[in-house]
Amino acid sequence: MTAVWEAVHRWSADGSRAALARVVDSSAAGPRAPGTAMAVSAAGRVVGSISGGCIDGELCARVPAVLDSGVPERIRYATGADALAPSLPCGGTLDVLVEPVDRSLRGVLPPLVASLRRGVPVALATVLTASAPGPGRHTLVPGPGGRVDLPVDDDALTQVRDLSAAGTTAPLDLVDRCGRELRVFLQSFPAPPRMLVFGADDFAAALTRMGHFLGYHVTLCDARPAFATAARFPAADEVVVSWPHEYLNAVSVTPSTVICVLTHDAKFEVPLLAAALRTEAGYIGALGSRRTHADRVRRLRAAGVTEAELARLAAPIGLDLGAETPEETAVSIAAEMVARCRGGTGVRLRDVDSPIHRGGVGKPVPRVGV
């Protein structure tokens, strides 16, 4: 996601003409969620993907006309009977906005990209109503107290800010100050979720790389300064030398935080896990054999950890992939994390009947300011 906005910003700064394609609405069965983006330069360079391939080529073919006209275009893709027409063979619908990188978009790119680079939450509101003036088509929705330049009343602006703070990305049906319908696409960029990895070894190095790849802000923590170095963990956003439980008690942990304990040492992991299991972390896992885990559970119970708290612990950590190497183990752990955080089963897709794409099921389009 960040790569697309970085590319558009870079091309804009270089004076290159470019277009931005974004999913602004989708059905539950659609292949990609709202906010999915692809950047296409006039020279034919492409960053990102809208559908994974089935409509990307058709979208690229529309870019020259959009750049020549300077007028955004909205296209709906759906499963079609005509094999020659652009369609979604996997089912669902996607509404895609293709827009030129014009004065309106260029005006918000520098602060938007700066926020993305710093991991500061921000949102972008794009007016989809065709009659809206072009120069004011985009506005940033900053944190509390920041100005939002949308032509709606204060109550609607408050609701837009609240949706932004909640990380909502969706089309919104608003009413402007003159009582006219105004459709806006709100794309939120929340701060990246945190991955806390404890224990500085080869398995941790592979896991920090995987966490970075998945978009986490990754912290590696170990009490041993000889092992916890930035040189050994270049994929980590920060490397901390501290007793693990002391570091954990000093940082904010939210439901989006994942905690992976790879220390292999009871003096580190027992106080650490006792503290971790009392946080709101969405995923807590610990590496080790079943024999190691049985001893770990005995020590945790002796430390006062309850059965309900123990039930939250994913240990031995990861899914049963037959992993052997640090890299394979990182894949196993990441797979369990994704399944846990996204509500997946971890079962082979060929063996289940549930929908592959779960996002957005049963969620209506928000309506504010009405």
Protein backbone atom coordinates (compact mmCIF):
# COMPACT_ATOMS: atom_id res chain seq x y z
CA MET A 1 0.00 0.00 0.00
CA THR A 2 2.68 2.52 0.99
CA ALA A 3 4.68 1.71 -2.14
CA VAL A 4 1.82 2.91 -4.37
CA TRP A 5 1.57 6.28 -2.63
CA GLU A 6 5.36 6.64 -2.59
CA ALA A 7 5.44 6.02 -6.35
CA VAL A 8 2.69 8.55 -7.08
CA HIS A 9 4.44 11.11 -4.88
CA ARG A 10 7.79 10.48 -6.56
CA TRP A 11 6.40 10.72 -10.08
CA SER A 12 4.52 13.88 -9.18
CA ALA A 13 7.67 15.47 -7.77
CA ASP A 14 9.55 14.51 -10.95
CA GLY A 15 6.91 16.15 -13.11
CA SER A 16 5.81 12.84 -14.63
CA ARG A 17 2.16 12.36 -15.56
CA ALA A 18 0.48 9.50 -13.73
CA ALA A 19 -2.86 8.07 -12.67
CA LEU A 20 -4.06 6.43 -9.49
CA ALA A 21 -6.59 3.59 -9.48
CA ARG A 22 -8.34 2.69 -6.22
CA VAL A 23 -11.08 0.32 -5.15
CA VAL A 24 -13.70 2.64 -3.66
CA ASP A 25 -16.39 0.01 -3.04
CA SER A 26 -16.67 -3.76 -3.22
CA SER A 27 -19.02 -6.60 -2.43
CA ALA A 28 -18.20 -9.11 0.29
CA ALA A 29 -17.09 -11.61 -2.35
CA GLY A 30 -14.91 -9.09 -4.19
CA PRO A 31 -11.25 -10.04 -4.55
CA ARG A 32 -9.86 -6.85 -2.97
CA ALA A 33 -10.98 -4.50 -0.21
CA PRO A 34 -11.70 -0.77 -0.57
CA GLY A 35 -8.48 1.21 -0.52
CA THR A 36 -6.55 -1.27 -2.67
CA ALA A 37 -4.54 0.86 -5.07
CA MET A 38 -2.43 0.79 -8.22
CA ALA A 39 -0.31 3.60 -9.68
CA VAL A 40 0.31 3.87 -13.42
CA SER A 41 2.66 6.39 -15.01
CA ALA A 42 2.26 7.82 -18.49
CA ALA A 43 5.45 5.97 -19.39
CA GLY A 44 3.80 2.66 -18.52
CA ARG A 45 5.34 1.97 -15.11
CA VAL A 46 3.01 0.15 -12.73
CA VAL A 47 3.17 -0.16 -8.95
CA GLY A 48 0.60 -2.20 -7.06
CA SER A 49 -2.37 -4.21 -8.28
CA ILE A 50 -6.13 -3.89 -8.09
CA SER A 51 -7.28 -7.43 -8.71
CA GLY A 52 -4.21 -9.62 -8.83
CA GLY A 53 -4.27 -9.58 -12.62
CA CYS A 54 -7.73 -10.13 -14.08
CA ILE A 55 -8.61 -6.44 -14.63
CA ASP A 56 -5.27 -4.71 -14.12
CA GLY A 57 -4.43 -4.70 -17.83
CA GLU A 58 -7.80 -3.23 -18.74
CA LEU A 59 -7.36 -0.49 -16.13
CA CYS A 60 -3.92 0.38 -17.49
CA ALA A 61 -5.45 0.70 -20.96
CA ARG A 62 -7.83 3.37 -19.62
CA VAL A 63 -5.08 5.53 -18.18
CA PRO A 64 -4.10 7.47 -21.36
CA ALA A 65 -7.68 8.66 -21.87
CA VAL A 66 -8.01 9.70 -18.22
CA LEU A 67 -4.70 11.59 -18.39
CA ASP A 68 -5.73 13.33 -21.63
CA SER A 69 -9.16 14.36 -20.34
CA GLY A 70 -8.10 15.13 -16.78
CA VAL A 71 -11.46 13.74 -15.65
CA PRO A 72 -11.66 10.85 -13.14
CA GLU A 73 -13.47 7.74 -14.27
CA ARG A 74 -15.38 5.22 -12.15
CA ILE A 75 -15.74 1.67 -13.43
CA ARG A 76 -17.69 -1.22 -11.97
CA TYR A 77 -16.33 -4.71 -12.51
CA ALA A 78 -18.44 -7.78 -11.85
CA THR A 79 -18.75 -11.41 -12.84
CA GLY A 80 -19.94 -11.31 -16.45
CA ALA A 81 -21.28 -13.84 -18.88
CA ASP A 82 -19.39 -12.29 -21.80
CA ALA A 83 -15.89 -13.78 -21.69
CA LEU A 84 -14.57 -10.94 -23.87
CA ALA A 85 -15.69 -8.20 -21.48
CA PRO A 86 -13.58 -7.17 -18.48
CA SER A 87 -14.93 -9.13 -15.55
CA LEU A 88 -14.08 -10.76 -12.25
CA PRO A 89 -13.89 -14.50 -12.83
CA CYS A 90 -13.64 -15.15 -9.08
CA GLY A 91 -16.96 -13.40 -8.38
CA GLY A 92 -18.09 -10.28 -6.55
CA THR A 93 -18.01 -6.66 -7.65
CA LEU A 94 -15.41 -3.89 -7.52
CA ASP A 95 -15.98 -0.17 -8.04
CA VAL A 96 -12.71 1.39 -9.16
CA LEU A 97 -11.87 5.08 -9.36
CA VAL A 98 -9.19 5.97 -11.91
CA GLU A 99 -8.03 9.56 -11.50
CA PRO A 100 -5.20 11.68 -12.82
CA VAL A 101 -2.58 12.90 -10.39
CA ASP A 102 -3.78 16.48 -10.75
CA ARG A 103 -3.52 19.65 -8.67
CA SER A 104 -6.04 18.38 -6.13
CA LEU A 105 -4.20 15.12 -5.49
CA ARG A 106 -0.75 16.70 -5.63
CA GLY A 107 -1.80 19.08 -2.87
CA VAL A 108 -2.33 16.27 -0.34
CA LEU A 109 0.47 13.92 -1.37
CA PRO A 110 3.37 15.49 0.60
CA PRO A 111 1.66 15.50 4.02
CA LEU A 112 0.00 12.14 3.34
CA VAL A 113 3.25 10.40 2.42
CA ALA A 114 5.05 12.10 5.33
CA SER A 115 2.45 10.64 7.72
CA LEU A 116 2.79 7.19 6.17
CA ARG A 117 6.56 7.30 6.55
CA ARG A 118 6.29 8.25 10.22
CA GLY A 119 3.52 5.77 10.95
CA VAL A 120 1.21 8.60 12.01
CA PRO A 121 -2.53 7.86 11.52
CA VAL A 122 -4.16 9.89 8.77
CA ALA A 123 -7.06 9.59 6.35
CA LEU A 124 -7.84 10.86 2.87
CA ALA A 125 -11.36 11.93 1.90
CA THR A 126 -12.07 11.92 -1.83
CA VAL A 127 -15.29 13.42 -3.17
CA LEU A 128 -16.83 11.02 -5.69
CA THR A 129 -19.84 13.16 -6.66
CA ALA A 130 -19.26 14.23 -10.23
CA SER A 131 -20.55 17.78 -9.75
CA ALA A 132 -18.05 18.54 -6.97
CA PRO A 133 -15.28 21.01 -7.92
CA GLY A 134 -12.01 19.37 -9.00
CA PRO A 135 -9.51 21.41 -6.94
CA GLY A 136 -11.29 20.48 -3.69
CA ARG A 137 -11.78 16.83 -4.53
CA HIS A 138 -9.27 15.61 -1.92
CA THR A 139 -8.79 16.58 1.69
CA LEU A 140 -6.80 15.06 4.51
CA VAL A 141 -8.46 14.05 7.75
CA PRO A 142 -5.75 14.56 10.38
CA GLY A 143 -5.89 13.67 14.05
CA PRO A 144 -8.11 15.34 16.67
CA GLY A 145 -8.42 19.09 16.27
CA GLY A 146 -7.22 19.18 12.67
CA ARG A 147 -9.20 21.00 10.00
CA VAL A 148 -11.21 18.95 7.50
CA ASP A 149 -12.22 20.82 4.33
CA LEU A 150 -15.46 19.03 3.46
CA PRO A 151 -18.60 21.08 2.67
CA VAL A 152 -20.71 19.38 5.37
CA ASP A 153 -21.93 20.45 8.80
CA ASP A 154 -20.05 20.05 12.06
CA ASP A 155 -21.93 16.91 13.11
CA ALA A 156 -20.99 15.14 9.88
CA LEU A 157 -17.38 16.27 10.21
CA THR A 158 -17.26 14.84 13.73
CA GLN A 159 -18.55 11.52 12.45
CA VAL A 160 -16.00 11.51 9.61
CA ARG A 161 -13.23 12.14 12.14
CA ASP A 162 -14.57 9.33 14.34
CA LEU A 163 -14.63 6.91 11.40
CA SER A 164 -11.10 7.95 10.50
CA ALA A 165 -9.91 7.40 14.08
CA ALA A 166 -11.50 3.93 13.98
CA GLY A 167 -9.49 3.09 10.83
CA THR A 168 -12.56 2.91 8.57
CA THR A 169 -12.10 2.74 4.80
CA ALA A 170 -15.44 2.95 3.00
CA PRO A 171 -17.67 5.08 0.78
CA LEU A 172 -19.82 7.50 2.79
CA ASP A 173 -23.12 9.06 1.81
CA LEU A 174 -23.13 12.65 3.10
CA VAL A 175 -25.33 15.68 2.66
CA ASP A 176 -23.59 18.98 1.99
CA ARG A 177 -24.52 22.31 3.56
CA CYS A 178 -26.99 22.99 0.76
CA GLY A 179 -28.82 19.71 1.30
CA ARG A 180 -27.36 17.98 -1.75
CA GLU A 181 -26.13 14.39 -1.69
CA LEU A 182 -22.37 14.09 -1.50
CA ARG A 183 -20.65 10.73 -1.86
CA VAL A 184 -17.18 10.60 -0.35
CA PHE A 185 -14.62 7.82 -0.22
CA LEU A 186 -12.82 7.80 3.12
CA GLN A 187 -9.52 5.94 3.07
CA SER A 188 -7.93 5.58 6.49
CA PHE A 189 -4.26 4.86 7.09
CA PRO A 190 -4.00 3.80 10.74
CA ALA A 191 -0.66 3.42 12.46
CA PRO A 192 0.86 0.03 11.59
CA PRO A 193 0.15 -2.74 14.09
CA ARG A 194 3.01 -3.73 16.37
CA MET A 195 4.90 -7.01 16.45
CA LEU A 196 6.99 -7.57 19.58
CA VAL A 197 9.57 -10.33 19.17
CA PHE A 198 11.45 -11.45 22.27
CA GLY A 199 14.66 -13.44 21.94
CA ALA A 200 17.57 -12.67 19.63
CA ASP A 201 18.35 -15.74 17.52
CA ASP A 202 18.06 -16.93 13.92
CA PHE A 203 14.36 -17.73 14.32
CA ALA A 204 13.73 -14.21 15.56
CA ALA A 205 15.68 -12.77 12.61
CA ALA A 206 13.48 -14.69 10.16
CA LEU A 207 10.34 -13.64 12.02
CA THR A 208 11.29 -9.95 12.03
CA ARG A 209 11.71 -10.16 8.26
CA MET A 210 8.29 -11.77 7.94
CA GLY A 211 6.71 -9.17 10.24
CA HIS A 212 8.20 -6.34 8.19
CA PHE A 213 6.87 -7.99 5.01
CA LEU A 214 3.37 -8.16 6.55
CA GLY A 215 3.42 -4.46 7.43
CA TYR A 216 4.02 -4.60 11.17
CA HIS A 217 6.12 -2.14 13.13
CA VAL A 218 8.59 -4.71 14.43
CA THR A 219 10.46 -4.50 17.73
CA LEU A 220 13.13 -7.03 18.70
CA CYS A 221 13.88 -7.18 22.43
CA ASP A 222 16.51 -9.18 24.30
CA ALA A 223 18.40 -8.60 27.53
CA ARG A 224 21.76 -9.59 25.99
CA PRO A 225 23.49 -6.66 24.30
CA ALA A 226 25.88 -8.90 22.36
CA PHE A 227 22.94 -10.55 20.58
CA ALA A 228 20.40 -7.73 20.32
CA THR A 229 22.03 -5.51 17.70
CA ALA A 230 20.65 -3.64 14.71
CA ALA A 231 23.22 -5.33 12.48
CA ARG A 232 21.80 -8.76 13.32
CA PHE A 233 18.17 -7.65 12.85
CA PRO A 234 18.09 -5.19 9.93
CA ALA A 235 14.38 -5.84 9.28
CA ALA A 236 13.37 -4.70 12.77
CA ASP A 237 12.18 -1.11 13.14
CA GLU A 238 13.83 -1.01 16.54
CA VAL A 239 16.10 -3.25 18.59
CA VAL A 240 15.83 -2.91 22.35
CA VAL A 241 18.23 -4.21 24.99
CA SER A 242 16.14 -4.77 28.09
CA TRP A 243 14.69 -7.43 30.32
CA PRO A 244 11.67 -8.52 28.23
CA HIS A 245 8.98 -8.17 30.90
CA GLU A 246 10.26 -4.73 31.90
CA TYR A 247 10.12 -3.55 28.30
CA LEU A 248 6.63 -4.99 27.81
CA ASN A 249 5.34 -3.28 30.93
CA ALA A 250 6.63 0.05 29.62
CA VAL A 251 4.96 0.02 26.18
CA SER A 252 1.39 0.32 24.95
CA VAL A 253 -0.22 -2.98 23.92
CA THR A 254 -3.49 -2.95 21.94
CA PRO A 255 -5.67 -5.68 20.40
CA SER A 256 -3.73 -5.27 17.14
CA THR A 257 -0.40 -6.08 18.84
CA VAL A 258 1.16 -9.52 18.36
CA ILE A 259 3.69 -10.89 20.84
CA CYS A 260 6.08 -13.69 19.91
CA VAL A 261 8.27 -15.17 22.65
CA LEU A 262 11.30 -17.05 21.30
CA THR A 263 13.58 -16.78 24.33
CA HIS A 264 13.94 -20.47 25.32
CA ASP A 265 14.81 -19.38 28.84
CA ALA A 266 12.41 -19.66 31.80
CA LYS A 267 13.92 -16.70 33.66
CA PHE A 268 12.96 -14.48 30.71
CA GLU A 269 9.78 -16.04 29.41
CA VAL A 270 7.86 -16.76 32.64
CA PRO A 271 7.66 -13.13 33.86
CA LEU A 272 7.26 -11.98 30.25
CA LEU A 273 4.36 -14.32 29.47
CA ALA A 274 2.73 -13.65 32.83
CA ALA A 275 2.68 -9.96 31.88
CA ALA A 276 1.74 -10.55 28.23
CA LEU A 277 -1.26 -12.73 29.03
CA ARG A 278 -2.76 -9.88 31.05
CA THR A 279 -2.59 -7.44 28.13
CA GLU A 280 -5.05 -6.90 25.27
CA ALA A 281 -2.64 -8.31 22.67
CA GLY A 282 -4.50 -10.03 19.84
CA TYR A 283 -1.96 -12.84 19.55
CA ILE A 284 0.54 -14.25 22.03
CA GLY A 285 2.73 -17.20 21.09
CA ALA A 286 5.76 -18.96 22.53
CA LEU A 287 8.28 -21.20 20.80
CA GLY A 288 9.30 -24.59 22.17
CA SER A 289 8.63 -28.31 22.18
CA ARG A 290 5.63 -29.88 23.90
CA ARG A 291 7.89 -30.94 26.74
CA THR A 292 9.18 -27.38 27.09
CA HIS A 293 5.64 -26.06 26.98
CA ALA A 294 4.45 -28.44 29.70
CA ASP A 295 7.20 -27.14 31.99
CA ARG A 296 6.34 -23.57 30.96
CA VAL A 297 2.68 -24.06 31.92
CA ARG A 298 3.68 -25.46 35.31
CA ARG A 299 5.88 -22.42 35.98
CA LEU A 300 3.20 -19.99 34.80
CA ARG A 301 0.57 -21.54 37.04
CA ALA A 302 2.99 -21.27 39.96
CA ALA A 303 3.41 -17.58 39.05
CA GLY A 304 -0.35 -17.05 39.40
CA VAL A 305 -1.43 -17.18 35.76
CA THR A 306 -5.05 -18.33 35.52
CA GLU A 307 -6.45 -21.05 33.25
CA ALA A 308 -8.37 -18.44 31.29
CA GLU A 309 -5.15 -16.51 30.70
CA LEU A 310 -3.28 -19.68 29.70
CA ALA A 311 -5.99 -20.45 27.15
CA ARG A 312 -4.90 -17.34 25.21
CA LEU A 313 -1.37 -18.67 24.72
CA ALA A 314 -0.50 -20.13 21.30
CA ALA A 315 2.15 -22.66 22.26
CA PRO A 316 3.84 -24.44 20.72
CA ILE A 317 3.69 -21.45 18.42
CA GLY A 318 2.65 -21.70 14.77
CA LEU A 319 0.67 -23.99 12.48
CA ASP A 320 1.63 -27.56 11.67
CA LEU A 321 3.51 -27.05 8.40
CA GLY A 322 6.34 -29.46 9.15
CA ALA A 323 8.65 -26.43 9.42
CA GLU A 324 12.34 -27.06 10.15
CA THR A 325 14.35 -23.96 9.19
CA PRO A 326 14.03 -20.52 10.79
CA GLU A 327 12.42 -19.21 7.62
CA GLU A 328 9.88 -22.06 7.47
CA THR A 329 9.13 -21.55 11.16
CA ALA A 330 8.53 -17.85 10.51
CA VAL A 331 6.00 -18.79 7.82
CA SER A 332 4.31 -21.16 10.27
CA ILE A 333 4.08 -18.46 12.96
CA ALA A 334 2.89 -15.81 10.50
CA ALA A 335 0.21 -18.16 9.17
CA GLU A 336 -1.17 -18.70 12.66
CA MET A 337 -1.04 -14.96 13.38
CA VAL A 338 -3.00 -14.13 10.23
CA ALA A 339 -5.56 -16.85 10.92
CA ARG A 340 -6.00 -15.62 14.47
CA CYS A 341 -6.25 -11.94 13.57
CA ARG A 342 -8.46 -12.44 10.50
CA GLY A 343 -10.75 -15.14 11.88
CA GLY A 344 -9.41 -17.93 9.67
CA THR A 345 -9.39 -21.62 10.51
CA GLY A 346 -5.89 -22.61 9.41
CA VAL A 347 -7.46 -25.48 7.46
CA ARG A 348 -6.63 -26.07 3.79
CA LEU A 349 -8.98 -23.99 1.64
CA ARG A 350 -9.82 -27.02 -0.49
CA ASP A 351 -11.23 -28.69 2.64
CA VAL A 352 -13.60 -25.92 3.78
CA ASP A 353 -16.81 -24.50 2.30
CA SER A 354 -16.62 -21.03 3.86
CA PRO A 355 -15.99 -17.96 1.68
CA ILE A 356 -12.34 -17.26 0.90
CA HIS A 357 -12.81 -13.49 1.30
CA ARG A 358 -14.34 -12.76 4.70
CA GLY A 359 -13.77 -8.99 4.85
CA GLY A 360 -16.82 -6.78 4.76
CA VAL A 361 -19.35 -9.58 5.28
CA GLY A 362 -22.52 -8.09 6.67
CA LYS A 363 -21.10 -4.57 6.92
CA PRO A 364 -23.37 -1.88 5.45
CA VAL A 365 -22.03 1.24 3.78
CA PRO A 366 -21.81 3.90 6.51
CA ARG A 367 -24.20 6.83 6.13
CA VAL A 368 -23.30 10.00 8.00
CA GLY A 369 -24.56 13.56 7.95
CA VAL A 370 -28.05 12.49 6.85
